[in-house]
mmCIF file of C-alpha atoms and ligand atoms in Angstrom:
data_model
loop_
_atom_site.group_PDB
_atom_site.id
_atom_site.type_symbol
_atom_site.label_atom_id
_atom_site.label_comp_id
_atom_site.label_asym_id
_atom_site.label_seq_id
_atom_site.Cartn_x
_atom_site.Cartn_y
_atom_site.Cartn_z
ATOM 1 C CA MET A 515 0.000 0.000 0.000
ATOM 2 C CA PRO A 516 1.445 3.410 -0.925
ATOM 3 C CA LYS A 517 1.698 5.853 1.977
ATOM 4 C CA PRO A 518 -0.819 8.709 1.969
ATOM 5 C CA GLY A 519 0.356 11.773 0.140
ATOM 6 C CA ILE A 520 -0.879 15.073 -1.151
ATOM 7 C CA LYS A 521 -2.312 15.794 -4.570
ATOM 8 C CA VAL A 522 -2.002 19.053 -6.461
ATOM 9 C CA PHE A 523 -3.292 20.477 -9.733
ATOM 10 C CA ALA A 524 -1.580 23.082 -11.930
ATOM 11 C CA PRO A 525 -3.502 24.552 -14.851
ATOM 12 C CA ALA A 526 -2.719 25.128 -18.506
ATOM 13 C CA SER A 527 -1.889 28.663 -19.550
ATOM 14 C CA VAL A 528 -1.866 31.005 -22.524
ATOM 15 C CA ALA A 529 1.489 32.722 -23.013
ATOM 16 C CA ASN A 530 2.412 35.809 -25.028
ATOM 17 C CA VAL A 531 -1.229 37.027 -25.244
ATOM 18 C CA ALA A 532 -0.465 38.693 -28.594
ATOM 19 C CA VAL A 533 1.302 41.689 -27.073
ATOM 20 C CA GLY A 534 3.845 40.262 -24.628
ATOM 21 C CA PHE A 535 6.149 37.675 -26.154
ATOM 22 C CA ASP A 536 7.850 35.811 -23.275
ATOM 23 C CA ILE A 537 6.577 38.373 -20.736
ATOM 24 C CA LEU A 538 2.807 37.921 -20.483
ATOM 25 C CA GLY A 539 0.584 34.924 -19.754
ATOM 26 C CA PHE A 540 -2.604 33.890 -18.016
ATOM 27 C CA ALA A 541 -3.914 30.713 -16.397
ATOM 28 C CA LEU A 542 -6.899 28.713 -17.651
ATOM 29 C CA GLU A 543 -9.365 26.829 -15.448
ATOM 30 C CA LYS A 544 -8.671 23.593 -17.347
ATOM 31 C CA PRO A 545 -7.017 21.428 -18.591
ATOM 32 C CA GLY A 546 -4.014 20.898 -16.303
ATOM 33 C CA ASP A 547 -1.697 18.373 -14.715
ATOM 34 C CA GLU A 548 -1.832 16.551 -11.394
ATOM 35 C CA VAL A 549 1.063 15.536 -9.182
ATOM 36 C CA ILE A 550 0.993 13.394 -6.050
ATOM 37 C CA ILE A 551 3.832 13.479 -3.512
ATOM 38 C CA ARG A 552 4.246 11.016 -0.673
ATOM 39 C CA GLU A 553 6.997 9.772 1.602
ATOM 40 C CA GLY A 554 9.299 7.323 -0.206
ATOM 41 C CA SER A 555 11.131 4.257 0.997
ATOM 42 C CA SER A 556 14.728 5.201 0.137
ATOM 43 C CA PRO A 557 16.700 8.469 0.254
ATOM 44 C CA GLY A 558 16.040 10.998 -2.518
ATOM 45 C CA LEU A 559 13.194 11.926 -4.829
ATOM 46 C CA VAL A 560 11.984 9.303 -7.312
ATOM 47 C CA ILE A 561 9.227 9.378 -9.900
ATOM 48 C CA SER A 562 7.200 6.224 -9.300
ATOM 49 C CA LEU A 563 4.440 6.649 -11.882
ATOM 50 C CA ILE A 564 3.637 8.746 -14.951
ATOM 51 C CA THR A 565 0.251 8.448 -16.615
ATOM 52 C CA GLY A 566 -1.257 10.192 -19.632
ATOM 53 C CA ALA A 567 2.062 10.792 -21.357
ATOM 54 C CA GLY A 568 2.083 7.854 -23.731
ATOM 55 C CA GLY A 569 5.514 6.809 -22.508
ATOM 56 C CA LYS A 570 7.062 10.060 -23.749
ATOM 57 C CA LEU A 571 8.193 11.479 -20.408
ATOM 58 C CA PRO A 572 11.415 10.441 -18.673
ATOM 59 C CA TYR A 573 11.444 9.027 -15.124
ATOM 60 C CA ASP A 574 14.908 10.529 -14.597
ATOM 61 C CA ILE A 575 14.517 13.439 -12.149
ATOM 62 C CA GLN A 576 17.187 15.456 -13.935
ATOM 63 C CA LYS A 577 15.310 15.201 -17.265
ATOM 64 C CA ASN A 578 11.715 15.509 -16.155
ATOM 65 C CA THR A 579 10.235 19.030 -15.804
ATOM 66 C CA ALA A 580 8.145 18.177 -12.711
ATOM 67 C CA GLY A 581 10.950 16.128 -11.168
ATOM 68 C CA TYR A 582 13.666 18.680 -11.821
ATOM 69 C CA SER A 583 11.701 21.669 -10.526
ATOM 70 C CA ALA A 584 10.964 19.715 -7.324
ATOM 71 C CA TYR A 585 14.613 18.633 -7.083
ATOM 72 C CA ARG A 586 15.830 22.227 -7.366
ATOM 73 C CA LEU A 587 13.562 23.176 -4.465
ATOM 74 C CA LEU A 588 14.865 20.224 -2.416
ATOM 75 C CA GLU A 589 18.427 21.362 -3.140
ATOM 76 C CA HIS A 590 17.548 24.871 -1.993
ATOM 77 C CA LEU A 591 16.130 23.438 1.240
ATOM 78 C CA GLY A 592 19.070 21.058 1.763
ATOM 79 C CA GLU A 593 16.627 18.118 1.573
ATOM 80 C CA THR A 594 17.789 16.136 -1.474
ATOM 81 C CA ASP A 595 18.096 12.981 0.667
ATOM 82 C CA ARG A 596 14.523 13.184 1.865
ATOM 83 C CA PRO A 597 12.731 9.962 0.764
ATOM 84 C CA LEU A 598 9.995 11.157 -1.586
ATOM 85 C CA GLU A 599 7.895 9.530 -4.269
ATOM 86 C CA MET A 600 6.245 11.505 -7.067
ATOM 87 C CA GLU A 601 3.389 10.501 -9.359
ATOM 88 C CA ILE A 602 2.719 12.627 -12.439
ATOM 89 C CA HIS A 603 -0.677 12.466 -14.109
ATOM 90 C CA LYS A 604 -0.610 14.342 -17.429
ATOM 91 C CA LYS A 605 -4.084 15.541 -18.217
ATOM 92 C CA MET A 606 -3.197 17.770 -21.132
ATOM 93 C CA PRO A 607 -1.503 17.363 -24.502
ATOM 94 C CA PHE A 608 2.184 17.944 -25.288
ATOM 95 C CA GLY A 609 3.253 20.476 -27.861
ATOM 96 C CA SER A 610 -0.164 22.132 -27.724
ATOM 97 C CA GLY A 611 0.892 25.685 -26.902
ATOM 98 C CA LEU A 612 -1.017 25.482 -23.626
ATOM 99 C CA GLY A 613 1.996 25.305 -21.348
ATOM 100 C CA SER A 614 1.986 21.561 -20.776
ATOM 101 C CA SER A 615 5.568 21.311 -19.528
ATOM 102 C CA ALA A 616 5.055 24.459 -17.450
ATOM 103 C CA ALA A 617 1.998 22.938 -15.757
ATOM 104 C CA SER A 618 4.031 19.840 -14.851
ATOM 105 C CA ALA A 619 6.901 21.961 -13.541
ATOM 106 C CA ALA A 620 4.540 24.149 -11.505
ATOM 107 C CA ALA A 621 2.716 21.118 -10.092
ATOM 108 C CA GLY A 622 5.984 19.334 -9.229
ATOM 109 C CA VAL A 623 7.526 22.151 -7.239
ATOM 110 C CA PHE A 624 4.251 23.181 -5.633
ATOM 111 C CA ALA A 625 3.505 19.621 -4.480
ATOM 112 C CA VAL A 626 6.879 19.239 -2.758
ATOM 113 C CA ASN A 627 6.646 22.705 -1.232
ATOM 114 C CA GLU A 628 3.243 21.857 0.247
ATOM 115 C CA PHE A 629 4.304 18.397 1.397
ATOM 116 C CA LEU A 630 7.361 19.707 3.226
ATOM 117 C CA LYS A 631 5.457 22.714 4.597
ATOM 118 C CA SER A 632 8.531 24.760 3.764
ATOM 119 C CA GLY A 633 6.817 28.079 4.344
ATOM 120 C CA LEU A 634 8.137 29.403 1.017
ATOM 121 C CA SER A 635 5.656 31.460 -1.009
ATOM 122 C CA LYS A 636 4.679 30.642 -4.584
ATOM 123 C CA HIS A 637 6.808 33.569 -5.737
ATOM 124 C CA GLU A 638 9.784 32.155 -3.831
ATOM 125 C CA ILE A 639 9.504 28.753 -5.553
ATOM 126 C CA LEU A 640 8.780 30.197 -9.020
ATOM 127 C CA ARG A 641 12.439 30.128 -10.075
ATOM 128 C CA PHE A 642 12.618 26.351 -9.551
ATOM 129 C CA ALA A 643 9.552 25.811 -11.720
ATOM 130 C CA VAL A 644 11.014 27.970 -14.484
ATOM 131 C CA GLU A 645 14.248 25.970 -14.295
ATOM 132 C CA GLY A 646 12.166 22.792 -14.619
ATOM 133 C CA GLU A 647 10.377 24.058 -17.709
ATOM 134 C CA GLN A 648 13.685 25.155 -19.190
ATOM 135 C CA ILE A 649 14.549 21.465 -19.605
ATOM 136 C CA ALA A 650 11.723 21.200 -22.144
ATOM 137 C CA ASP A 651 12.338 24.205 -24.360
ATOM 138 C CA GLY A 652 15.845 25.349 -23.524
ATOM 139 C CA ALA A 653 14.916 28.944 -22.665
ATOM 140 C CA PHE A 654 14.353 30.677 -19.315
ATOM 141 C CA HIS A 655 10.996 32.436 -19.467
ATOM 142 C CA ALA A 656 8.153 32.430 -16.961
ATOM 143 C CA ASP A 657 5.198 33.391 -19.164
ATOM 144 C CA ASN A 658 3.585 29.946 -18.797
ATOM 145 C CA VAL A 659 5.027 28.830 -15.467
ATOM 146 C CA ALA A 660 4.196 31.993 -13.505
ATOM 147 C CA PRO A 661 0.436 31.966 -14.289
ATOM 148 C CA SER A 662 0.268 28.180 -13.943
ATOM 149 C CA LEU A 663 1.774 28.385 -10.451
ATOM 150 C CA MET A 664 0.407 31.696 -9.220
ATOM 151 C CA GLY A 665 -2.778 32.152 -11.248
ATOM 152 C CA GLY A 666 -4.158 35.265 -12.925
ATOM 153 C CA MET A 667 -2.592 37.182 -15.778
ATOM 154 C CA ILE A 668 1.047 37.873 -15.101
ATOM 155 C CA LEU A 669 3.289 40.503 -16.610
ATOM 156 C CA ILE A 670 6.987 39.795 -16.311
ATOM 157 C CA ARG A 671 9.105 42.928 -16.184
ATOM 158 C CA ASP A 672 12.257 40.843 -16.185
ATOM 159 C CA ASN A 673 12.578 37.082 -16.687
ATOM 160 C CA GLU A 674 16.057 36.847 -15.180
ATOM 161 C CA THR A 675 15.106 38.263 -11.800
ATOM 162 C CA LEU A 676 11.473 37.113 -12.083
ATOM 163 C CA ASP A 677 10.245 40.605 -11.342
ATOM 164 C CA ILE A 678 6.547 40.008 -11.977
ATOM 165 C CA LYS A 679 3.167 41.648 -11.491
ATOM 166 C CA LYS A 680 -0.297 40.078 -11.409
ATOM 167 C CA LEU A 681 -2.547 42.302 -13.509
ATOM 168 C CA HIS A 682 -6.049 43.444 -12.715
ATOM 169 C CA ILE A 683 -8.648 41.381 -14.603
ATOM 170 C CA PRO A 684 -11.733 43.234 -15.826
ATOM 171 C CA HIS A 685 -15.051 41.691 -14.823
ATOM 172 C CA GLY A 686 -16.418 39.463 -17.600
ATOM 173 C CA LEU A 687 -13.126 38.777 -19.345
ATOM 174 C CA CYS A 688 -13.078 35.203 -20.643
ATOM 175 C CA VAL A 689 -11.345 33.132 -23.260
ATOM 176 C CA ALA A 690 -12.068 30.658 -26.037
ATOM 177 C CA VAL A 691 -9.209 28.262 -26.757
ATOM 178 C CA ILE A 692 -8.901 26.087 -29.843
ATOM 179 C CA TYR A 693 -6.342 23.322 -30.005
ATOM 180 C CA PRO A 694 -5.956 21.770 -33.461
ATOM 181 C CA HIS A 695 -4.355 18.341 -33.293
ATOM 182 C CA VAL A 696 -0.999 19.076 -34.841
ATOM 183 C CA GLU A 697 2.192 19.110 -32.801
ATOM 184 C CA VAL A 698 4.319 22.240 -32.642
ATOM 185 C CA LEU A 699 7.389 21.951 -30.438
ATOM 186 C CA THR A 700 8.268 25.155 -28.618
ATOM 187 C CA ARG A 701 11.963 24.681 -29.256
ATOM 188 C CA GLU A 702 11.326 24.583 -33.012
ATOM 189 C CA SER A 703 8.715 27.311 -32.972
ATOM 190 C CA ARG A 704 11.296 29.561 -31.261
ATOM 191 C CA SER A 705 14.084 28.639 -33.633
ATOM 192 C CA ILE A 706 12.247 30.110 -36.657
ATOM 193 C CA LEU A 707 11.955 33.577 -35.111
ATOM 194 C CA LYS A 708 14.078 36.333 -36.605
ATOM 195 C CA PRO A 709 16.535 37.783 -34.069
ATOM 196 C CA GLU A 710 15.810 41.385 -35.097
ATOM 197 C CA ILE A 711 12.651 43.435 -35.440
ATOM 198 C CA PRO A 712 12.121 46.581 -37.492
ATOM 199 C CA PHE A 713 12.233 49.789 -35.442
ATOM 200 C CA LYS A 714 8.738 50.869 -36.517
ATOM 201 C CA ASP A 715 7.276 47.522 -35.419
ATOM 202 C CA PHE A 716 8.997 47.895 -32.049
ATOM 203 C CA ILE A 717 7.332 51.271 -31.562
ATOM 204 C CA LYS A 718 3.893 50.000 -32.524
ATOM 205 C CA GLN A 719 4.186 46.859 -30.419
ATOM 206 C CA SER A 720 5.338 48.840 -27.364
ATOM 207 C CA GLY A 721 2.211 50.963 -27.796
ATOM 208 C CA ASN A 722 0.039 47.852 -27.947
ATOM 209 C CA LEU A 723 1.551 46.323 -24.794
ATOM 210 C CA GLY A 724 1.413 49.542 -22.776
ATOM 211 C CA SER A 725 -2.160 50.287 -23.773
ATOM 212 C CA PHE A 726 -3.265 46.680 -23.152
ATOM 213 C CA VAL A 727 -2.013 46.857 -19.569
ATOM 214 C CA ALA A 728 -3.595 50.277 -19.028
ATOM 215 C CA ALA A 729 -6.878 49.001 -20.505
ATOM 216 C CA MET A 730 -6.881 45.976 -18.183
ATOM 217 C CA TYR A 731 -6.669 48.271 -15.139
ATOM 218 C CA THR A 732 -9.452 50.543 -16.391
ATOM 219 C CA SER A 733 -11.648 47.682 -17.733
ATOM 220 C CA ASP A 734 -11.602 49.475 -21.086
ATOM 221 C CA PHE A 735 -12.661 46.690 -23.461
ATOM 222 C CA ASP A 736 -12.510 48.966 -26.522
ATOM 223 C CA MET A 737 -8.883 49.721 -25.800
ATOM 224 C CA ILE A 738 -8.121 46.051 -25.117
ATOM 225 C CA LYS A 739 -9.527 45.380 -28.587
ATOM 226 C CA ARG A 740 -7.435 48.110 -30.220
ATOM 227 C CA SER A 741 -4.327 46.831 -28.426
ATOM 228 C CA LEU A 742 -4.483 43.077 -29.041
ATOM 229 C CA HIS A 743 -2.366 42.918 -32.192
ATOM 230 C CA ASP A 744 0.864 41.028 -32.667
ATOM 231 C CA LEU A 745 2.936 42.516 -35.464
ATOM 232 C CA ILE A 746 6.059 40.596 -34.617
ATOM 233 C CA ILE A 747 5.621 36.941 -33.651
ATOM 234 C CA GLU A 748 2.241 35.925 -35.090
ATOM 235 C CA PRO A 749 3.175 36.626 -38.736
ATOM 236 C CA GLN A 750 6.260 34.423 -38.320
ATOM 237 C CA ARG A 751 4.437 31.485 -36.719
ATOM 238 C CA ALA A 752 0.956 31.532 -38.296
ATOM 239 C CA HIS A 753 2.001 29.110 -41.046
ATOM 240 C CA LEU A 754 2.599 26.408 -38.392
ATOM 241 C CA ILE A 755 -1.121 26.401 -37.589
ATOM 242 C CA PRO A 756 -3.574 25.029 -40.144
ATOM 243 C CA TYR A 757 -6.239 27.580 -41.198
ATOM 244 C CA PHE A 758 -5.038 30.133 -38.650
ATOM 245 C CA TYR A 759 -6.151 33.201 -40.600
ATOM 246 C CA GLU A 760 -9.523 31.669 -41.483
ATOM 247 C CA MET A 761 -10.134 30.972 -37.791
ATOM 248 C CA LYS A 762 -8.946 34.447 -36.800
ATOM 249 C CA GLU A 763 -11.314 36.131 -39.216
ATOM 250 C CA ALA A 764 -14.225 34.050 -37.931
ATOM 251 C CA ALA A 765 -13.373 34.839 -34.281
ATOM 252 C CA LEU A 766 -13.118 38.575 -34.888
ATOM 253 C CA LYS A 767 -16.433 38.493 -36.782
ATOM 254 C CA CYS A 768 -18.017 36.810 -33.754
ATOM 255 C CA GLY A 769 -16.856 39.762 -31.642
ATOM 256 C CA ALA A 770 -13.580 38.603 -30.071
ATOM 257 C CA LEU A 771 -11.552 41.367 -28.434
ATOM 258 C CA GLY A 772 -8.503 39.788 -30.010
ATOM 259 C CA PHE A 773 -7.318 36.508 -31.454
ATOM 260 C CA SER A 774 -3.811 35.124 -31.685
ATOM 261 C CA ILE A 775 -1.533 32.143 -31.108
ATOM 262 C CA SER A 776 -1.403 30.652 -27.620
ATOM 263 C CA GLY A 777 2.271 30.430 -26.669
ATOM 264 C CA ALA A 778 4.272 28.717 -29.370
ATOM 265 C CA GLY A 779 1.133 27.198 -30.943
ATOM 266 C CA PRO A 780 -0.699 25.379 -32.373
ATOM 267 C CA SER A 781 -3.435 26.403 -29.918
ATOM 268 C CA MET A 782 -5.160 29.693 -30.554
ATOM 269 C CA PHE A 783 -7.044 31.907 -28.136
ATOM 270 C CA ALA A 784 -9.701 34.571 -28.358
ATOM 271 C CA LEU A 785 -10.132 36.981 -25.463
ATOM 272 C CA CYS A 786 -13.780 37.958 -25.100
ATOM 273 C CA ASP A 787 -15.833 40.324 -22.957
ATOM 274 C CA ASN A 788 -18.675 37.839 -22.535
ATOM 275 C CA THR A 789 -19.380 34.118 -22.472
ATOM 276 C CA GLY A 790 -21.785 34.220 -25.442
ATOM 277 C CA VAL A 791 -19.113 35.496 -27.816
ATOM 278 C CA ALA A 792 -16.610 32.902 -26.589
ATOM 279 C CA GLN A 793 -19.125 30.077 -27.073
ATOM 280 C CA ASP A 794 -19.973 31.352 -30.607
ATOM 281 C CA ILE A 795 -16.277 31.294 -31.487
ATOM 282 C CA LEU A 796 -15.939 27.714 -30.276
ATOM 283 C CA GLU A 797 -18.962 26.676 -32.369
ATOM 284 C CA GLN A 798 -17.405 28.377 -35.412
ATOM 285 C CA ALA A 799 -14.128 26.583 -34.758
ATOM 286 C CA LYS A 800 -15.862 23.207 -34.610
ATOM 287 C CA SER A 801 -17.596 23.880 -37.887
ATOM 288 C CA ILE A 802 -14.465 25.217 -39.682
ATOM 289 C CA TYR A 803 -12.192 22.378 -38.628
ATOM 290 C CA LYS A 804 -14.867 19.740 -39.257
ATOM 291 C CA THR A 805 -14.982 20.904 -42.880
ATOM 292 C CA LYS A 806 -11.191 20.657 -43.007
ATOM 293 C CA LYS A 807 -11.322 17.188 -41.413
ATOM 294 C CA LEU A 808 -8.911 18.217 -38.651
ATOM 295 C CA HIS A 809 -9.577 17.234 -35.029
ATOM 296 C CA ILE A 810 -9.650 19.987 -32.466
ATOM 297 C CA ASP A 811 -10.257 20.358 -28.743
ATOM 298 C CA THR A 812 -11.962 23.473 -27.489
ATOM 299 C CA TYR A 813 -11.947 25.041 -24.063
ATOM 300 C CA TYR A 814 -13.964 27.854 -22.585
ATOM 301 C CA SER A 815 -12.475 29.463 -19.502
ATOM 302 C CA LYS A 816 -12.468 32.451 -17.222
ATOM 303 C CA ILE A 817 -9.065 33.652 -16.074
ATOM 304 C CA ASN A 818 -8.019 31.245 -13.307
ATOM 305 C CA HIS A 819 -6.987 33.375 -10.340
ATOM 306 C CA GLU A 820 -5.664 30.516 -8.183
ATOM 307 C CA GLY A 821 -3.020 28.749 -10.275
ATOM 308 C CA ALA A 822 -1.649 25.618 -8.605
ATOM 309 C CA ILE A 823 -3.875 24.211 -5.869
ATOM 310 C CA ARG A 824 -3.919 21.309 -3.460
ATOM 311 C CA PHE A 825 -7.071 19.216 -3.702
HETATM 312 N N1 LIG B 1719 6.802 32.648 -24.929
HETATM 313 C C1 LIG B 1719 7.018 31.294 -25.327
HETATM 314 C C2 LIG B 1719 7.078 31.206 -26.842
HETATM 315 C C3 LIG B 1719 5.883 30.456 -24.807
HETATM 316 O O1 LIG B 1719 6.169 31.737 -27.480
HETATM 317 O O2 LIG B 1719 8.014 30.634 -27.386
HETATM 318 C C4 LIG B 1719 6.025 29.005 -25.124
HETATM 319 O O3 LIG B 1719 6.833 28.354 -24.213
#
C-alpha cells in the first residue's frame, strides 16, 4: 500500500497574449496536470508513476520538468536525501501551446513545497519551476510557469530576476481556446523567429503592450480590442497552424476582443468580454475544422486566479 500523500493540480496557460512575447501569460481553469507526492522508501526523490504521457516522459529526475523543478527546491532546502515519491498524471496534450511542460513543472515544485510545509511562497519557488520548464524548451521564461503556479494574468518585467506583477482582470473577461491536433514543439517554434525586429514595429508593439495593460486596469474593453495585435511573432508562426487566418477572421467576426496564437502554438485563443461570444467562437471553430477534417479540442475558460492548488 502506498503511503498517503498530497495531490495538487496546476492549470494550462496562454502565453504571449499577442502583445507580450515571453513576458505575459494567463492561467486557464482547465485542462491541467496533477502531481501526487508522498513519503518514499529510500533516500532521494523518485518518480514512481507517470500516466497520460504515452511513454514520452522520462522518469529521470534530472530530465523531467516536474521532477527537476521539485529537485531544485529540495536542493535549496538542503533536503535532497529526503525519501519522496512523485506521481505525475498528465491531463493535457504535449506540444499544444497550452503550457503543458510548465503545468508539470509548476505542479511538481508546488507539491513538494506543500508536502514539506517549507513556508516558502509561490513567488519564492517560481524560479525552480522555471528551471524545470527550461529542460523542455531550452529557454528561461516564466510566461507559462508563472500563471500556472500563481494564477491570474502575469506581466513579467524581467525574466532573469522574475520581477513580476499580477494584472487586474476586468469583470467578464473570458477566453475561447482552440487546439488543433498538430504538434508544434516550442523549441522549433522559437528557432524560426528572426533575431531582429524593425524599429517601426517595435514602436507600434510597445504601444500595444502599454495600452493593453492600461486598458486591463481601467476595464476598457474597446482599448483592449485596439491593443491586441501582434505585429512581430504571429506573422512568423501563423504558417505552423492550419487555417489560422480563417479561424482568426471568424473569431473577430463573432466579436472577439482579439485573437492570436497561444504560446508557441498550435493552440489559438480569443479573449472575449462575454461568455456568449466565446461560445460562438468555439462553435465556429468546430464547424471550420470539421470541414477541413482536422480534429480539435476546445476550451472555454475564465481567467483562473488561483493557479496551482492542493485538492
Ligand atoms: N513565450 C514562449 C514562446 C511560450 O512563445 O516561445 C512558449 O513556451
